[in-house]
Coordinates of C-alpha atoms in Angstrom, one line a residue:
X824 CA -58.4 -91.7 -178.0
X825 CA -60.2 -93.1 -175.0
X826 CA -63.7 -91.9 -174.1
X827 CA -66.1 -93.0 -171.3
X828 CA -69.2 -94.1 -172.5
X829 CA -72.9 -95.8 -170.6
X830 CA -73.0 -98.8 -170.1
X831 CA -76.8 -98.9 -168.6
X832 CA -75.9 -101.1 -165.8
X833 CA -76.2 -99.2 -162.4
X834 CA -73.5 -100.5 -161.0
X835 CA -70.9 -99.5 -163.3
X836 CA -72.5 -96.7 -165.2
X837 CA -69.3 -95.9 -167.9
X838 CA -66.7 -97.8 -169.1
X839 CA -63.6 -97.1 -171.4
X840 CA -63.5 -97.3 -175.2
X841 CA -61.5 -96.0 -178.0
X842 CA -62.8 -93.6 -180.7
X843 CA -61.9 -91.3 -183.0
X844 CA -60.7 -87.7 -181.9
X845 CA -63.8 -85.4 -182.1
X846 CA -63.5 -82.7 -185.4
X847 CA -64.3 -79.7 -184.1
X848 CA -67.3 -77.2 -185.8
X849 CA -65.6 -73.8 -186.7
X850 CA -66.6 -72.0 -183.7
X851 CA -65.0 -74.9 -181.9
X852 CA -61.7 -75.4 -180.3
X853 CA -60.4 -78.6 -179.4
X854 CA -59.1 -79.0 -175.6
X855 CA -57.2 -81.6 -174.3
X856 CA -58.5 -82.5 -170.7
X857 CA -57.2 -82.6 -167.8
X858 CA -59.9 -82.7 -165.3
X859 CA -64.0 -83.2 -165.3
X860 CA -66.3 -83.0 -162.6
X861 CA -69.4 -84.9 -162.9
X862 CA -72.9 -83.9 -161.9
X863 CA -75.7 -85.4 -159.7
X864 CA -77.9 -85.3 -162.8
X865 CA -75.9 -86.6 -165.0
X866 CA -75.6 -89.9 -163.0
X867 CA -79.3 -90.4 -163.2
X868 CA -78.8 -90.0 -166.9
X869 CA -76.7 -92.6 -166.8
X870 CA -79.2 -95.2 -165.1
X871 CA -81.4 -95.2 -169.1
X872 CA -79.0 -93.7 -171.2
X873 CA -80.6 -92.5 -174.9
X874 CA -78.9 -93.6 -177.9
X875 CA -75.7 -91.5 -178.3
X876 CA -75.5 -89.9 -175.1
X877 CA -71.5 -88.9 -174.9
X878 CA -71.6 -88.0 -170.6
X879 CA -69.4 -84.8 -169.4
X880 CA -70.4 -81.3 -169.1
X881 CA -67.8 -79.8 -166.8
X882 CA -64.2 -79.7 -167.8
X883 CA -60.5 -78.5 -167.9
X884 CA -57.7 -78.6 -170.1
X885 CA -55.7 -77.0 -172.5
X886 CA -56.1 -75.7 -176.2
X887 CA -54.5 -78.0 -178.5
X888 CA -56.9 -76.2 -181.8
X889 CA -58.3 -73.4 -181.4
X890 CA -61.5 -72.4 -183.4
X891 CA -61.4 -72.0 -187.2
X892 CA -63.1 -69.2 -187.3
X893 CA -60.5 -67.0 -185.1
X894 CA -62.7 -66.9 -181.6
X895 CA -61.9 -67.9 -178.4
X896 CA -58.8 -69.0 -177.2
X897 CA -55.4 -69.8 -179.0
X898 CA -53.5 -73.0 -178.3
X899 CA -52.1 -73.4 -175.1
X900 CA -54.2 -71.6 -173.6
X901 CA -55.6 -73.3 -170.3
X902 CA -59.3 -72.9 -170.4
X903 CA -62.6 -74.3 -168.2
X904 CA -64.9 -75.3 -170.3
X905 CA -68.7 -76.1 -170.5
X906 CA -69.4 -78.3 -173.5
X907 CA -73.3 -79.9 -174.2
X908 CA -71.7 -83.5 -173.9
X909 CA -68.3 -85.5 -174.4
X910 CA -66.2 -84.1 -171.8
X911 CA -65.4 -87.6 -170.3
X912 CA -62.6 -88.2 -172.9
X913 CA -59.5 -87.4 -173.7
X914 CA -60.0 -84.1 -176.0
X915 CA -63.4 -82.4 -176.4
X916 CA -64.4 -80.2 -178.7
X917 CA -66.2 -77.2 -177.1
X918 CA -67.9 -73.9 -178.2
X919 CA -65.7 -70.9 -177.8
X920 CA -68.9 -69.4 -176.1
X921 CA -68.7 -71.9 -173.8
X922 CA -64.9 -71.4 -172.4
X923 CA -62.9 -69.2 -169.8
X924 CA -59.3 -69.1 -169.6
X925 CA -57.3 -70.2 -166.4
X926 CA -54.9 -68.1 -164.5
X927 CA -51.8 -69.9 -163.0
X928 CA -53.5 -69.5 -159.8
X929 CA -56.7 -71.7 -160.3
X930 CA -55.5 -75.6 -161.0
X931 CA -57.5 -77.4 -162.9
X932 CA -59.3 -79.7 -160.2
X933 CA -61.2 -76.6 -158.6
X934 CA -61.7 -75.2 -162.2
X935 CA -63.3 -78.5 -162.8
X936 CA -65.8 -77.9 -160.1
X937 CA -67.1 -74.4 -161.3
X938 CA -68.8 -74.8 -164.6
X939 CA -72.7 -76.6 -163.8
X940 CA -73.2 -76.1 -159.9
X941 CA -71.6 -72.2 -160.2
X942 CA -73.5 -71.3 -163.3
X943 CA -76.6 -72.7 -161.8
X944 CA -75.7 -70.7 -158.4
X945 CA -75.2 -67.3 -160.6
X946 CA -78.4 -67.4 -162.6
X947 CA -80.7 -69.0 -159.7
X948 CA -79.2 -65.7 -157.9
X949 CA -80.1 -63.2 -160.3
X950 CA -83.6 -65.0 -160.8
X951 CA -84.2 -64.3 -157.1
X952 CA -82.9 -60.5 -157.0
X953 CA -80.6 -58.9 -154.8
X954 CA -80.2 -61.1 -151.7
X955 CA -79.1 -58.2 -149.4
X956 CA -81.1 -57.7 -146.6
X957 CA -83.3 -61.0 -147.4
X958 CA -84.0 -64.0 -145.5
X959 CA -83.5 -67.3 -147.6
X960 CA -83.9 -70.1 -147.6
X961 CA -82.3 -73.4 -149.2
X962 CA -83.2 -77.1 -149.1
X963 CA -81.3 -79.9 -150.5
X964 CA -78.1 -77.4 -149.9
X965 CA -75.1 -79.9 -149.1
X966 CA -74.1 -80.1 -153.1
X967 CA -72.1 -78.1 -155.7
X968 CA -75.1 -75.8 -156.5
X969 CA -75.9 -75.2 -152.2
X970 CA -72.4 -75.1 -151.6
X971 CA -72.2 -71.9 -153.8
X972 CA -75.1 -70.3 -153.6
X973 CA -74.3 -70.4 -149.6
X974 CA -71.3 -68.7 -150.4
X975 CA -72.3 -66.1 -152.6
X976 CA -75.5 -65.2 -150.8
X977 CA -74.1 -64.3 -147.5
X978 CA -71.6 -62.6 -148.9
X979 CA -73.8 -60.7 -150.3
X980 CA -75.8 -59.8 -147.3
X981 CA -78.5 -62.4 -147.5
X982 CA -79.5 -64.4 -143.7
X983 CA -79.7 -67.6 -145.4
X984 CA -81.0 -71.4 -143.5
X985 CA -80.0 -74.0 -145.5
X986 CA -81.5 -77.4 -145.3
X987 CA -79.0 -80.3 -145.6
X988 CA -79.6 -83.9 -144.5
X989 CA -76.7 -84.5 -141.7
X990 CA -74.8 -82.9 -139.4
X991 CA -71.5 -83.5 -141.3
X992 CA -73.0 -81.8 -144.9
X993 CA -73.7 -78.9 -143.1
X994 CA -70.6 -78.4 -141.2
X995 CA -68.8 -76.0 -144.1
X996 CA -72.1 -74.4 -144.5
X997 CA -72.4 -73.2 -141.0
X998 CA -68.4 -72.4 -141.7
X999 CA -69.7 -70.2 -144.9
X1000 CA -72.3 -68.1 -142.1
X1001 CA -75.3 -69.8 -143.0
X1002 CA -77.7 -70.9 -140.0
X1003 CA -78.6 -75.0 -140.7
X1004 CA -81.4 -77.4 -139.9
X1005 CA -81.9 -80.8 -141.3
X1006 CA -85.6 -80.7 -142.6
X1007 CA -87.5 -78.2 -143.9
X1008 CA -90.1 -78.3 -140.6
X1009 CA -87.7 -76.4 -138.8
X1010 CA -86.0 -74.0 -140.9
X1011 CA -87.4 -71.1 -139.1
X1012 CA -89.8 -69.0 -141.5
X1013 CA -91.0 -66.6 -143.0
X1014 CA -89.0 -66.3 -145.9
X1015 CA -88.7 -63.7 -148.2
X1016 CA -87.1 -66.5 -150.5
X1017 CA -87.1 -69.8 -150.5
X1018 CA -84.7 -72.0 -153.0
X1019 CA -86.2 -75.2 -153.3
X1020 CA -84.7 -78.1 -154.9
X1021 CA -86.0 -81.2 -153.8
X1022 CA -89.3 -81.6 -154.6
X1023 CA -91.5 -84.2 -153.0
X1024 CA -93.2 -83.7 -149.8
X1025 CA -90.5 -81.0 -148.8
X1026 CA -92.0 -78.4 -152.0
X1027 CA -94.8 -77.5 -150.0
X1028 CA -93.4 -77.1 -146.6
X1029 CA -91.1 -75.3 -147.9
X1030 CA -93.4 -73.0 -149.5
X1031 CA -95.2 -72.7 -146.4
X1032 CA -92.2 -70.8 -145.2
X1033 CA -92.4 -68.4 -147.6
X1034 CA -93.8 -65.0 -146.5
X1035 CA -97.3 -63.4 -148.0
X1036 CA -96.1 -62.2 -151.5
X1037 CA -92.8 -63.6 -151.4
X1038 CA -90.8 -65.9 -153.9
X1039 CA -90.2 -69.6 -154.6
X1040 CA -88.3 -70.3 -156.9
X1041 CA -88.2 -74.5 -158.0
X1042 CA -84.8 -75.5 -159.4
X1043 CA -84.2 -79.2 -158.8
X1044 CA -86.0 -82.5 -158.0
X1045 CA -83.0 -84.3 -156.1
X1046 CA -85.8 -86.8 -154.3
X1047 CA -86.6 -87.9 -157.6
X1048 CA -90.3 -87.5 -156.0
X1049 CA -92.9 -85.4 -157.8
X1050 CA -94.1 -82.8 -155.6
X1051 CA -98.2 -82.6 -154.9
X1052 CA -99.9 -78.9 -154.1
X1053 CA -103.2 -79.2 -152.2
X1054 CA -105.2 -76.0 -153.3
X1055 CA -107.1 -75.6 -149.6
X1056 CA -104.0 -76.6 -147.7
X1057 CA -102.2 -73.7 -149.2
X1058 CA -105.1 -71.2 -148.5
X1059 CA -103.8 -71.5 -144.5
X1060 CA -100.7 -70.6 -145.8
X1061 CA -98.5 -67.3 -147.1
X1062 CA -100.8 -65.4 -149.3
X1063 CA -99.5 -64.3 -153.4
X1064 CA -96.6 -66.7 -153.2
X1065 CA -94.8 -66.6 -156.2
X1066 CA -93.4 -70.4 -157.8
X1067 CA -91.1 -69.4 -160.4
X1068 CA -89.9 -72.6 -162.0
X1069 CA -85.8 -72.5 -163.0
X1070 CA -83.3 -74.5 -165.1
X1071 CA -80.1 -73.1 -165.2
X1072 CA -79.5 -73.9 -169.1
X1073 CA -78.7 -71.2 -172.0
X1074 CA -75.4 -71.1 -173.8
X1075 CA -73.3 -68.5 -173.9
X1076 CA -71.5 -69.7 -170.4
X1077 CA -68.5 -68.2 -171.3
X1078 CA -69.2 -64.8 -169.7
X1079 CA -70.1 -66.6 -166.5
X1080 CA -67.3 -68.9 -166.2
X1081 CA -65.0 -66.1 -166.4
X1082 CA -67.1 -64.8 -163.5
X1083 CA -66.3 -68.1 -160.9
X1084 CA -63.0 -67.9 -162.4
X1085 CA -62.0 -64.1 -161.2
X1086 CA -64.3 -65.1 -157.9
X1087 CA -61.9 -67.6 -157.3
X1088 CA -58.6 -65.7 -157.9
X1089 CA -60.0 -63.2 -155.8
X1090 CA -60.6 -66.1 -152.9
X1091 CA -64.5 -64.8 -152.7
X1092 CA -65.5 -68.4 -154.1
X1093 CA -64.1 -71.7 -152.8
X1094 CA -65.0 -75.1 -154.4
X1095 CA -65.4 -78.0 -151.8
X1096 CA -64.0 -81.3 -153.4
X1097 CA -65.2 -83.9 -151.9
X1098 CA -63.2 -86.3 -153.9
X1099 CA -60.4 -86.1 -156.3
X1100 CA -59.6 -89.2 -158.1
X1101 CA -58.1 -91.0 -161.4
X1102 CA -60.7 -90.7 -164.0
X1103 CA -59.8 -95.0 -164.0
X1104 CA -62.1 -94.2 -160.7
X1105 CA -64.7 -92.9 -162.9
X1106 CA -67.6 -95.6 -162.5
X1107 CA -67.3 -96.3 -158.6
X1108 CA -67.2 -92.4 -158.0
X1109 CA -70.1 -91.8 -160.1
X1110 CA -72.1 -94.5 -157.8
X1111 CA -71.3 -93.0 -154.9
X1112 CA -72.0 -89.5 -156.0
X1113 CA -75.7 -90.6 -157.3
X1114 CA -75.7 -92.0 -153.4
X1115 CA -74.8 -88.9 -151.9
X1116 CA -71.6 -90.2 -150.6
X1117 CA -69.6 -87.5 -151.8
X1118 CA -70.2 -84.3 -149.9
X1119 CA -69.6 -81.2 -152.2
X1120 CA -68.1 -82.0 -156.0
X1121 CA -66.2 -85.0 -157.1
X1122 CA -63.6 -84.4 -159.8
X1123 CA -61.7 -87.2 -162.0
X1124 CA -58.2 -86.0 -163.8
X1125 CA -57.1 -87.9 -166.4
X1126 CA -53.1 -87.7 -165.8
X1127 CA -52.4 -84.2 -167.2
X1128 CA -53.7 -81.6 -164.2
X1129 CA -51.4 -78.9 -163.2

């Protein structure tokens, strides 16, 4: 079968070569894909890739083996799936804790654009409590993860500011109800919780905006810029701040993937593909996702989508 694999050159990050057809562990099935979505993070993965790294967390497709140990789905079912690595191939083998099934309503390019940036929007949610009521706010908010977490908090009665770089990112946030600046200096404070993902010198503005005993909560590092805290500078600021770091990780994702699944069927979540292309396309859309060309998710199909 074909598989995309590093190549460590920057330019052209994957390339195509043929391998066996992964054997899947009992609690296993094995999914023919149809569509993956890669990830922000996973590009700079890409740039020093460690020995065996097999790219692809975020697919589609449909059960061609289901698990031997009788869990999960049975073949032919149409699943989303979020696998550890590998899902930039032509099957992938995939913990049955780790798949939803499909409804004939969701194709599998928006399915493709749930499984990372919605899982990390559900459990950076419930890490921040009920937003109802609250007033949040959200840098580095023009990708998957913002584009979600927009969504979901203001539908849930949260006044949320989210920071995105341009005008244009932060058109279909404004759309979603959110109120949008284009650096963290103005995002008008105090917050009850600020969502902070790109680290730097924005960190500790942004917690500056925070109110006395409120919540930050660290989830990303998208300048690729450590962050530096001066001790007195923060004594003119919000007293008892909370900084709560947060990684979205923690298998099962099943339960949660069913979640964005019956969100979407129930048209309270809506993916924003930025760019839907032949997974041939792999290695020049992976380039310009890393360089924030893409606005919202990018998802490659490898001939089969429905």
């Amino acid at each position: 079968m074909q598989r995309l694999i590093p190549t460590g050159d920057a330019a052209h990050p994957v390339a195509f070569a043929e391998v066996p057809q992964p054997v899947p562990e009992p609690d296993e099935a094995l999914i023919k894909v149809e569509a993956f979505a890669p990830n922000r993070g996973e590009t700079f993965l890409l740039e020093h890739p460690r020995p065996g790294l097999l790219p692809g967390k975020d697919i589609t497709g449909l059960v061609v083996q289901e698990a031997a140990d009788g869990s999960g789905p049975g073949i032919g079912t149409r699943v989303v799936g979020h696998p550890a690595q590998g899902g930039w191939a032509e099957y992938a083998a995939v913990p049955t804790h780790s798949l939803a099934a499909l409804p004939d309503s969701i194709d599998s390019v928006r399915a493709a654009a749930l499984p990372l940036a919605g899982i990390t929007a559900l459990r950076l949610l419930r890490t921040a409590g009920s937003p109802a009521g609250k007033r949040v706010l959200l840098t580095g908010a023009s990708g998957g993860v913002g584009h979600y977490v927009t969504e979901l908090a203001v539908a849930a009665g949260a006044e949320l500011t989210a920071v995105t770089a341009t005008p244009m990112r932060g058109e279909r946030l404004a759309e979603l109800g959110a109120e949008v600046v284009h650096e963290v200096a103005a995002a008008p404070g105090p917050f009850d919780v600020v969502l902070e993902s790109t680290g730097g010198p924005d960190l500790p503005i942004a917690l500056s905006k925070a109110r006395p005993g409120g919540l930050l909560v660290w989830f990303g590092q998208a300048s690729r810029t450590p962050a530096t805290l001066d001790f007195f500078q923060l004594l003119g600021g919000p007293e008892r701040v909370t900084i709560q770091h947060f990684h979205y990780a923690g298998a099962p994702y099943g339960p949660d993937l069913a979640t964005l699944v019956r969100l979407v069927e129930q048209e309270r979540l809506h993916p924003e593909i930025g760019r839907i292309a032949h997974w041939t396309e792999t290695a020049d859309t992976l380039v310009d996702l890393r360089e924030r060309r893409i606005r919202g998710k990018a998802v490659l199909t490898t001939g089969g989508t429905r």
